[in-house]
């Protein structure tokens, strides 16, 4: 490293048959988790504990409308790295241009807008990897498009087994995105003919999740990248994928099933504990590690599969944010704050990870999702329009890095 920057229902005759013990256990676990969650504060937990001296807490603030005409976008919406469903300008979303008129204003300071030339020069001879779900790809695409506006000599490739990657040749700066849903390895599981403890509890099918084994998609990332930005969250709250009855997550540790079986939130705790320790152990002292907090969803009137929508054209007010995200209300979108509770617990003991807290700034932006223009059968109220909100996530990343004084 250069010296200047040091995780379907199986509809056939073999449907699951669960024992009364297992059903009782699942019910008891759910009640316990509900008690724990609802006894927590409705506010998003403090994930900004390590703020360098004389620097700003960029995560707390408000959105202000900039004066004048529509602000010029930071990059052309024809940037090829923008996934079609996120290209709200091309798809004709009515407020897609107005998204550029809003600026995040932290309390007591300013969040500098990322200067792509300065970024390229600052990270010369550097490899930066984003490891996580499609929301990290959302962030990755934003950054690639900003930098491509300043540098057109680009090599597209897949470094270190990445899903996508680009090297900006004059600067020898490589950006890569490593897709992983849970951070840890998982796959389909079926009980074997010899039975075993899980089968005796009624488990016949599901997903085996090895909480102490990294997903192979980013196995090489720690050696290749100088800077890494991790995230996980959405897939841990995905009953459409990991149905607790039909296709449950079955957690394994050291090759053996965790008994008694764990509900997904407790499995997340174990996975975070192991992955944070793994990354810190395998990363040299000069690696710079970030963990991004949870990106909020904005479904109203139902969830994604029950008619939920996100058709607002202005940022939310503070009171509207609390109505939509309060843990006590247990609303459709409570996922983000619940996941942040787990992240806070896991990261508070870490001495290596810096936190990119994007949650509060993003909770206000119900207007910035693709909505009906996302190219899905349902409204996309999870990903973000590009250009759009994740441009500010990258502002936060660059400003946070600069504040480290590396």
GROMACS .gro file of C-alpha atoms in nm:
model
  406
    1UNK     CA    1   0.000   0.000   0.000
    2UNK     CA    2   0.137   0.348  -0.079
    3UNK     CA    3   0.270   0.552   0.207
    4UNK     CA    4   0.014   0.834   0.172
    5UNK     CA    5  -0.276   0.608   0.275
    6UNK     CA    6  -0.196   0.373   0.517
    7UNK     CA    7  -2.609  -1.556   0.210
    8UNK     CA    8  -3.882  -2.166  -0.244
    9UNK     CA    9  -4.080  -2.314  -0.080
   10UNK     CA   10  -4.041  -2.678  -0.198
   11UNK     CA   11  -4.395  -2.753  -0.318
   12UNK     CA   12  -4.412  -3.127  -0.349
   13UNK     CA   13  -4.510  -3.429  -0.141
   14UNK     CA   14  -4.203  -3.392   0.078
   15UNK     CA   15  -4.323  -3.083   0.265
   16UNK     CA   16  -4.169  -3.013   0.605
   17UNK     CA   17  -4.314  -3.181   0.913
   18UNK     CA   18  -4.215  -2.990   1.223
   19UNK     CA   19  -4.223  -3.130   1.571
   20UNK     CA   20  -4.429  -2.958   1.841
   21UNK     CA   21  -4.104  -2.884   2.023
   22UNK     CA   22  -3.962  -2.694   1.727
   23UNK     CA   23  -4.278  -2.491   1.673
   24UNK     CA   24  -4.288  -2.403   2.042
   25UNK     CA   25  -3.924  -2.303   2.029
   26UNK     CA   26  -3.976  -2.079   1.728
   27UNK     CA   27  -4.275  -1.911   1.890
   28UNK     CA   28  -4.086  -1.856   2.215
   29UNK     CA   29  -3.785  -1.719   2.029
   30UNK     CA   30  -4.003  -1.475   1.835
   31UNK     CA   31  -4.166  -1.345   2.153
   32UNK     CA   32  -3.828  -1.300   2.318
   33UNK     CA   33  -3.690  -1.110   2.020
   34UNK     CA   34  -3.995  -0.886   2.005
   35UNK     CA   35  -3.951  -0.803   2.371
   36UNK     CA   36  -3.586  -0.721   2.323
   37UNK     CA   37  -3.646  -0.506   2.019
   38UNK     CA   38  -3.943  -0.312   2.151
   39UNK     CA   39  -3.769  -0.244   2.480
   40UNK     CA   40  -3.495  -0.068   2.283
   41UNK     CA   41  -3.492   0.298   2.201
   42UNK     CA   42  -3.684   0.405   1.894
   43UNK     CA   43  -3.387   0.610   1.787
   44UNK     CA   44  -3.121   0.470   1.561
   45UNK     CA   45  -2.830   0.357   1.783
   46UNK     CA   46  -2.519   0.565   1.799
   47UNK     CA   47  -2.284   0.421   1.541
   48UNK     CA   48  -2.056   0.722   1.520
   49UNK     CA   49  -1.852   0.662   1.833
   50UNK     CA   50  -1.511   0.709   1.673
   51UNK     CA   51  -1.513   1.059   1.531
   52UNK     CA   52  -1.162   1.202   1.494
   53UNK     CA   53  -1.079   1.510   1.696
   54UNK     CA   54  -1.177   1.841   1.539
   55UNK     CA   55  -1.396   1.673   1.275
   56UNK     CA   56  -1.767   1.671   1.208
   57UNK     CA   57  -2.038   1.418   1.282
   58UNK     CA   58  -2.163   1.407   0.926
   59UNK     CA   59  -2.446   1.164   1.010
   60UNK     CA   60  -2.660   1.417   1.198
   61UNK     CA   61  -2.823   1.700   1.008
   62UNK     CA   62  -3.097   1.793   0.765
   63UNK     CA   63  -3.166   1.822   0.392
   64UNK     CA   64  -3.181   2.173   0.256
   65UNK     CA   65  -3.305   2.281  -0.086
   66UNK     CA   66  -3.039   2.461  -0.281
   67UNK     CA   67  -3.133   2.794  -0.428
   68UNK     CA   68  -3.156   2.858  -0.798
   69UNK     CA   69  -3.234   2.634  -1.093
   70UNK     CA   70  -3.193   2.258  -1.110
   71UNK     CA   71  -2.841   2.169  -1.006
   72UNK     CA   72  -2.627   2.006  -1.270
   73UNK     CA   73  -2.588   1.633  -1.208
   74UNK     CA   74  -2.248   1.511  -1.100
   75UNK     CA   75  -2.238   1.264  -1.388
   76UNK     CA   76  -2.433   1.183  -1.698
   77UNK     CA   77  -2.729   0.951  -1.646
   78UNK     CA   78  -2.602   0.764  -1.952
   79UNK     CA   79  -2.313   0.630  -1.744
   80UNK     CA   80  -2.315   0.261  -1.833
   81UNK     CA   81  -2.251   0.145  -1.479
   82UNK     CA   82  -2.597   0.263  -1.369
   83UNK     CA   83  -2.825  -0.039  -1.343
   84UNK     CA   84  -3.130   0.021  -1.567
   85UNK     CA   85  -3.376   0.004  -1.277
   86UNK     CA   86  -3.189   0.280  -1.091
   87UNK     CA   87  -3.172   0.522  -1.385
   88UNK     CA   88  -3.463   0.743  -1.284
   89UNK     CA   89  -3.384   1.018  -1.533
   90UNK     CA   90  -3.391   0.778  -1.829
   91UNK     CA   91  -3.703   0.602  -1.701
   92UNK     CA   92  -3.890   0.931  -1.665
   93UNK     CA   93  -3.945   0.951  -1.289
   94UNK     CA   94  -4.110   1.289  -1.238
   95UNK     CA   95  -3.879   1.417  -0.963
   96UNK     CA   96  -3.554   1.263  -1.089
   97UNK     CA   97  -3.401   1.601  -1.174
   98UNK     CA   98  -3.526   1.761  -0.854
   99UNK     CA   99  -3.320   1.510  -0.653
  100UNK     CA  100  -3.020   1.721  -0.747
  101UNK     CA  101  -3.167   2.026  -0.572
  102UNK     CA  102  -3.119   1.884  -0.224
  103UNK     CA  103  -2.803   1.893  -0.017
  104UNK     CA  104  -2.721   1.722   0.313
  105UNK     CA  105  -2.623   1.976   0.576
  106UNK     CA  106  -2.466   1.824   0.889
  107UNK     CA  107  -2.522   2.005   1.216
  108UNK     CA  108  -2.253   2.262   1.273
  109UNK     CA  109  -2.042   2.194   0.964
  110UNK     CA  110  -2.055   2.108   0.594
  111UNK     CA  111  -2.014   1.780   0.407
  112UNK     CA  112  -1.780   1.859   0.117
  113UNK     CA  113  -1.890   1.741  -0.225
  114UNK     CA  114  -1.655   1.477  -0.361
  115UNK     CA  115  -1.415   1.624  -0.614
  116UNK     CA  116  -1.342   1.339  -0.860
  117UNK     CA  117  -1.002   1.475  -0.965
  118UNK     CA  118  -0.892   1.518  -0.605
  119UNK     CA  119  -1.025   1.167  -0.528
  120UNK     CA  120  -0.829   1.014  -0.815
  121UNK     CA  121  -0.512   1.191  -0.713
  122UNK     CA  122  -0.557   1.111  -0.346
  123UNK     CA  123  -0.600   0.739  -0.413
  124UNK     CA  124  -0.333   0.692  -0.675
  125UNK     CA  125  -0.190   0.338  -0.668
  126UNK     CA  126  -0.473   0.226  -0.441
  127UNK     CA  127  -0.730  -0.055  -0.452
  128UNK     CA  128  -1.073   0.010  -0.297
  129UNK     CA  129  -1.324  -0.272  -0.248
  130UNK     CA  130  -1.693  -0.255  -0.160
  131UNK     CA  131  -1.812  -0.584  -0.009
  132UNK     CA  132  -2.184  -0.640   0.049
  133UNK     CA  133  -2.532  -0.657  -0.099
  134UNK     CA  134  -2.686  -0.462  -0.389
  135UNK     CA  135  -2.698  -0.142  -0.185
  136UNK     CA  136  -2.318  -0.144  -0.182
  137UNK     CA  137  -2.336  -0.187  -0.558
  138UNK     CA  138  -2.564   0.119  -0.563
  139UNK     CA  139  -2.286   0.310  -0.387
  140UNK     CA  140  -2.017   0.158  -0.609
  141UNK     CA  141  -2.199   0.259  -0.930
  142UNK     CA  142  -2.232   0.616  -0.807
  143UNK     CA  143  -1.860   0.641  -0.735
  144UNK     CA  144  -1.757   0.483  -1.065
  145UNK     CA  145  -1.976   0.726  -1.261
  146UNK     CA  146  -1.839   1.028  -1.077
  147UNK     CA  147  -1.482   0.925  -1.143
  148UNK     CA  148  -1.543   0.834  -1.506
  149UNK     CA  149  -1.651   1.190  -1.568
  150UNK     CA  150  -1.300   1.300  -1.473
  151UNK     CA  151  -1.106   1.008  -1.624
  152UNK     CA  152  -1.202   0.816  -1.936
  153UNK     CA  153  -0.901   0.584  -1.955
  154UNK     CA  154  -1.058   0.292  -1.773
  155UNK     CA  155  -1.003  -0.082  -1.775
  156UNK     CA  156  -1.307  -0.294  -1.687
  157UNK     CA  157  -1.225  -0.624  -1.519
  158UNK     CA  158  -1.298  -0.841  -1.213
  159UNK     CA  159  -1.007  -0.807  -0.973
  160UNK     CA  160  -0.970  -1.053  -0.687
  161UNK     CA  161  -1.286  -1.240  -0.791
  162UNK     CA  162  -1.502  -0.928  -0.775
  163UNK     CA  163  -1.846  -0.908  -0.933
  164UNK     CA  164  -1.745  -0.585  -1.106
  165UNK     CA  165  -1.436  -0.367  -1.117
  166UNK     CA  166  -1.260  -0.079  -1.291
  167UNK     CA  167  -0.906   0.051  -1.295
  168UNK     CA  168  -0.854   0.419  -1.373
  169UNK     CA  169  -0.534   0.370  -1.565
  170UNK     CA  170  -0.355   0.707  -1.534
  171UNK     CA  171  -0.389   0.685  -1.157
  172UNK     CA  172  -0.363   0.309  -1.110
  173UNK     CA  173  -0.672   0.333  -0.890
  174UNK     CA  174  -0.890   0.021  -0.885
  175UNK     CA  175  -1.250   0.012  -0.759
  176UNK     CA  176  -1.424  -0.324  -0.720
  177UNK     CA  177  -1.758  -0.453  -0.593
  178UNK     CA  178  -1.777  -0.798  -0.430
  179UNK     CA  179  -2.138  -0.924  -0.410
  180UNK     CA  180  -2.230  -1.107  -0.089
  181UNK     CA  181  -2.572  -1.128   0.072
  182UNK     CA  182  -2.481  -1.235   0.426
  183UNK     CA  183  -2.102  -1.184   0.431
  184UNK     CA  184  -2.080  -1.549   0.537
  185UNK     CA  185  -2.110  -1.863   0.325
  186UNK     CA  186  -2.454  -2.020   0.285
  187UNK     CA  187  -2.628  -2.275   0.064
  188UNK     CA  188  -2.916  -2.520   0.038
  189UNK     CA  189  -2.930  -2.784   0.314
  190UNK     CA  190  -3.123  -3.113   0.346
  191UNK     CA  191  -3.126  -3.364   0.629
  192UNK     CA  192  -2.925  -3.676   0.548
  193UNK     CA  193  -3.047  -4.033   0.574
  194UNK     CA  194  -2.878  -4.081   0.910
  195UNK     CA  195  -3.101  -3.820   1.070
  196UNK     CA  196  -2.919  -3.624   1.333
  197UNK     CA  197  -3.005  -3.358   1.586
  198UNK     CA  198  -3.161  -3.117   1.336
  199UNK     CA  199  -3.385  -3.382   1.181
  200UNK     CA  200  -3.499  -3.491   1.526
  201UNK     CA  201  -3.614  -3.131   1.581
  202UNK     CA  202  -3.818  -3.139   1.261
  203UNK     CA  203  -3.577  -2.978   1.015
  204UNK     CA  204  -3.569  -3.141   0.672
  205UNK     CA  205  -3.479  -2.856   0.437
  206UNK     CA  206  -3.344  -2.506   0.464
  207UNK     CA  207  -3.032  -2.296   0.419
  208UNK     CA  208  -2.710  -2.381   0.593
  209UNK     CA  209  -2.539  -2.063   0.709
  210UNK     CA  210  -2.180  -2.103   0.831
  211UNK     CA  211  -2.139  -1.804   1.061
  212UNK     CA  212  -1.761  -1.841   1.084
  213UNK     CA  213  -1.686  -1.892   0.713
  214UNK     CA  214  -1.654  -1.593   0.478
  215UNK     CA  215  -1.846  -1.596   0.152
  216UNK     CA  216  -1.600  -1.705  -0.122
  217UNK     CA  217  -1.700  -1.400  -0.330
  218UNK     CA  218  -1.471  -1.183  -0.121
  219UNK     CA  219  -1.213  -1.440  -0.013
  220UNK     CA  220  -0.935  -1.264  -0.206
  221UNK     CA  221  -1.047  -0.909  -0.130
  222UNK     CA  222  -0.852  -0.871   0.194
  223UNK     CA  223  -0.522  -0.935   0.021
  224UNK     CA  224  -0.593  -0.721  -0.285
  225UNK     CA  225  -0.755  -0.405  -0.149
  226UNK     CA  226  -0.601  -0.132   0.060
  227UNK     CA  227  -0.941   0.007   0.164
  228UNK     CA  228  -1.258  -0.195   0.220
  229UNK     CA  229  -1.620  -0.089   0.278
  230UNK     CA  230  -1.845  -0.366   0.415
  231UNK     CA  231  -2.220  -0.393   0.463
  232UNK     CA  232  -2.485  -0.656   0.535
  233UNK     CA  233  -2.845  -0.643   0.658
  234UNK     CA  234  -3.133  -0.669   0.411
  235UNK     CA  235  -3.102  -1.041   0.347
  236UNK     CA  236  -3.113  -1.123   0.718
  237UNK     CA  237  -3.471  -0.986   0.722
  238UNK     CA  238  -3.585  -1.162   0.401
  239UNK     CA  239  -3.866  -1.411   0.475
  240UNK     CA  240  -3.937  -1.439   0.103
  241UNK     CA  241  -3.595  -1.604   0.070
  242UNK     CA  242  -3.540  -1.756   0.413
  243UNK     CA  243  -3.894  -1.852   0.516
  244UNK     CA  244  -3.875  -1.944   0.888
  245UNK     CA  245  -4.093  -2.251   0.833
  246UNK     CA  246  -4.044  -2.362   0.473
  247UNK     CA  247  -3.678  -2.271   0.417
  248UNK     CA  248  -3.527  -2.157   0.746
  249UNK     CA  249  -3.176  -2.034   0.805
  250UNK     CA  250  -2.992  -2.311   0.992
  251UNK     CA  251  -2.677  -2.184   1.156
  252UNK     CA  252  -2.353  -2.380   1.174
  253UNK     CA  253  -2.039  -2.297   1.368
  254UNK     CA  254  -1.715  -2.488   1.339
  255UNK     CA  255  -1.892  -2.725   1.101
  256UNK     CA  256  -2.164  -2.823   1.348
  257UNK     CA  257  -2.524  -2.700   1.385
  258UNK     CA  258  -2.581  -2.442   1.655
  259UNK     CA  259  -2.817  -2.593   1.912
  260UNK     CA  260  -3.071  -2.499   2.012
  261UNK     CA  261  -3.136  -2.345   1.668
  262UNK     CA  262  -3.114  -1.967   1.647
  263UNK     CA  263  -3.354  -1.714   1.500
  264UNK     CA  264  -3.198  -1.497   1.224
  265UNK     CA  265  -3.124  -1.191   1.445
  266UNK     CA  266  -2.911  -1.402   1.679
  267UNK     CA  267  -2.748  -1.567   1.381
  268UNK     CA  268  -2.661  -1.221   1.254
  269UNK     CA  269  -2.490  -1.144   1.583
  270UNK     CA  270  -2.276  -1.455   1.550
  271UNK     CA  271  -2.190  -1.384   1.188
  272UNK     CA  272  -2.090  -1.025   1.262
  273UNK     CA  273  -1.877  -1.134   1.554
  274UNK     CA  274  -1.688  -1.387   1.345
  275UNK     CA  275  -1.653  -1.175   1.031
  276UNK     CA  276  -1.530  -0.865   1.213
  277UNK     CA  277  -1.272  -1.074   1.397
  278UNK     CA  278  -1.175  -1.251   1.072
  279UNK     CA  279  -1.125  -0.929   0.879
  280UNK     CA  280  -0.926  -0.767   1.157
  281UNK     CA  281  -0.704  -1.071   1.193
  282UNK     CA  282  -0.640  -1.114   0.822
  283UNK     CA  283  -0.590  -0.746   0.742
  284UNK     CA  284  -0.247  -0.594   0.779
  285UNK     CA  285  -0.207  -0.292   1.007
  286UNK     CA  286  -0.214  -0.048   0.715
  287UNK     CA  287  -0.551  -0.164   0.577
  288UNK     CA  288  -0.832   0.086   0.622
  289UNK     CA  289  -1.166  -0.073   0.710
  290UNK     CA  290  -1.513   0.080   0.696
  291UNK     CA  291  -1.855  -0.067   0.780
  292UNK     CA  292  -2.159   0.105   0.629
  293UNK     CA  293  -2.476   0.121   0.836
  294UNK     CA  294  -2.813   0.001   0.709
  295UNK     CA  295  -2.980   0.170   0.416
  296UNK     CA  296  -3.351   0.225   0.494
  297UNK     CA  297  -3.650   0.119   0.286
  298UNK     CA  298  -3.956   0.344   0.242
  299UNK     CA  299  -4.257   0.118   0.177
  300UNK     CA  300  -4.589   0.276   0.271
  301UNK     CA  301  -4.929   0.102   0.278
  302UNK     CA  302  -4.771  -0.245   0.281
  303UNK     CA  303  -4.444  -0.426   0.225
  304UNK     CA  304  -4.282  -0.489  -0.113
  305UNK     CA  305  -4.504  -0.793  -0.180
  306UNK     CA  306  -4.829  -0.653  -0.034
  307UNK     CA  307  -4.874  -0.340  -0.239
  308UNK     CA  308  -4.629  -0.109  -0.063
  309UNK     CA  309  -4.546   0.212  -0.246
  310UNK     CA  310  -4.297   0.502  -0.231
  311UNK     CA  311  -4.428   0.785  -0.445
  312UNK     CA  312  -4.334   1.090  -0.244
  313UNK     CA  313  -4.163   1.374  -0.424
  314UNK     CA  314  -4.013   1.556  -0.126
  315UNK     CA  315  -3.793   1.446   0.164
  316UNK     CA  316  -3.974   1.344   0.480
  317UNK     CA  317  -4.010   1.567   0.784
  318UNK     CA  318  -3.859   1.458   1.116
  319UNK     CA  319  -4.202   1.351   1.247
  320UNK     CA  320  -4.273   1.151   0.930
  321UNK     CA  321  -3.939   0.975   0.969
  322UNK     CA  322  -4.031   0.866   1.323
  323UNK     CA  323  -4.373   0.743   1.208
  324UNK     CA  324  -4.209   0.529   0.940
  325UNK     CA  325  -3.909   0.395   1.132
  326UNK     CA  326  -3.997   0.385   1.503
  327UNK     CA  327  -3.903   0.051   1.659
  328UNK     CA  328  -4.195   0.074   1.902
  329UNK     CA  329  -4.441   0.100   1.614
  330UNK     CA  330  -4.278  -0.202   1.446
  331UNK     CA  331  -4.356  -0.056   1.106
  332UNK     CA  332  -4.282  -0.205   0.768
  333UNK     CA  333  -3.948  -0.025   0.747
  334UNK     CA  334  -3.822  -0.089   1.101
  335UNK     CA  335  -3.557  -0.323   0.957
  336UNK     CA  336  -3.293  -0.052   0.926
  337UNK     CA  337  -3.292   0.049   1.292
  338UNK     CA  338  -3.311  -0.309   1.415
  339UNK     CA  339  -3.012  -0.407   1.204
  340UNK     CA  340  -2.821  -0.105   1.324
  341UNK     CA  341  -2.871  -0.224   1.681
  342UNK     CA  342  -2.689  -0.543   1.590
  343UNK     CA  343  -2.416  -0.352   1.407
  344UNK     CA  344  -2.367  -0.123   1.704
  345UNK     CA  345  -2.330  -0.418   1.940
  346UNK     CA  346  -2.081  -0.592   1.711
  347UNK     CA  347  -1.871  -0.290   1.619
  348UNK     CA  348  -1.837  -0.122   1.956
  349UNK     CA  349  -1.554  -0.358   2.048
  350UNK     CA  350  -1.373  -0.315   1.718
  351UNK     CA  351  -1.054  -0.113   1.713
  352UNK     CA  352  -1.009  -0.125   1.337
  353UNK     CA  353  -1.343  -0.047   1.174
  354UNK     CA  354  -1.454   0.306   1.096
  355UNK     CA  355  -1.829   0.355   1.060
  356UNK     CA  356  -2.004   0.515   0.762
  357UNK     CA  357  -2.336   0.610   0.916
  358UNK     CA  358  -2.570   0.671   0.620
  359UNK     CA  359  -2.894   0.575   0.795
  360UNK     CA  360  -3.024   0.905   0.927
  361UNK     CA  361  -2.950   1.106   0.615
  362UNK     CA  362  -3.118   0.832   0.408
  363UNK     CA  363  -3.429   0.794   0.628
  364UNK     CA  364  -3.551   1.134   0.513
  365UNK     CA  365  -3.525   1.047   0.141
  366UNK     CA  366  -3.850   0.861   0.066
  367UNK     CA  367  -3.852   1.059  -0.259
  368UNK     CA  368  -3.526   0.915  -0.392
  369UNK     CA  369  -3.619   0.553  -0.476
  370UNK     CA  370  -3.698   0.425  -0.828
  371UNK     CA  371  -4.052   0.336  -0.715
  372UNK     CA  372  -4.266   0.224  -1.013
  373UNK     CA  373  -3.976   0.294  -1.248
  374UNK     CA  374  -3.748   0.023  -1.109
  375UNK     CA  375  -3.837  -0.240  -1.368
  376UNK     CA  376  -3.977  -0.483  -1.113
  377UNK     CA  377  -4.323  -0.636  -1.066
  378UNK     CA  378  -4.340  -0.441  -0.740
  379UNK     CA  379  -4.225  -0.090  -0.655
  380UNK     CA  380  -3.858  -0.057  -0.572
  381UNK     CA  381  -3.851   0.133  -0.244
  382UNK     CA  382  -3.516  -0.009  -0.136
  383UNK     CA  383  -3.256   0.089  -0.397
  384UNK     CA  384  -3.180   0.448  -0.491
  385UNK     CA  385  -3.204   0.652  -0.809
  386UNK     CA  386  -2.876   0.740  -0.978
  387UNK     CA  387  -2.772   1.014  -0.985
  388UNK     CA  388  -2.907   1.048  -0.635
  389UNK     CA  389  -2.867   0.972  -0.268
  390UNK     CA  390  -2.567   0.738  -0.281
  391UNK     CA  391  -2.365   1.025  -0.428
  392UNK     CA  392  -2.382   1.170  -0.076
  393UNK     CA  393  -2.274   0.836   0.072
  394UNK     CA  394  -1.958   0.873  -0.132
  395UNK     CA  395  -1.915   1.231  -0.012
  396UNK     CA  396  -1.934   1.086   0.339
  397UNK     CA  397  -1.678   0.817   0.258
  398UNK     CA  398  -1.423   1.059   0.115
  399UNK     CA  399  -1.472   1.317   0.391
  400UNK     CA  400  -1.447   1.048   0.659
  401UNK     CA  401  -1.127   0.917   0.505
  402UNK     CA  402  -0.975   1.263   0.489
  403UNK     CA  403  -1.064   1.319   0.855
  404UNK     CA  404  -0.855   1.016   0.948
  405UNK     CA  405  -0.547   1.212   0.845
  406UNK     CA  406  -0.389   0.915   0.673
   0.00000   0.00000   0.00000
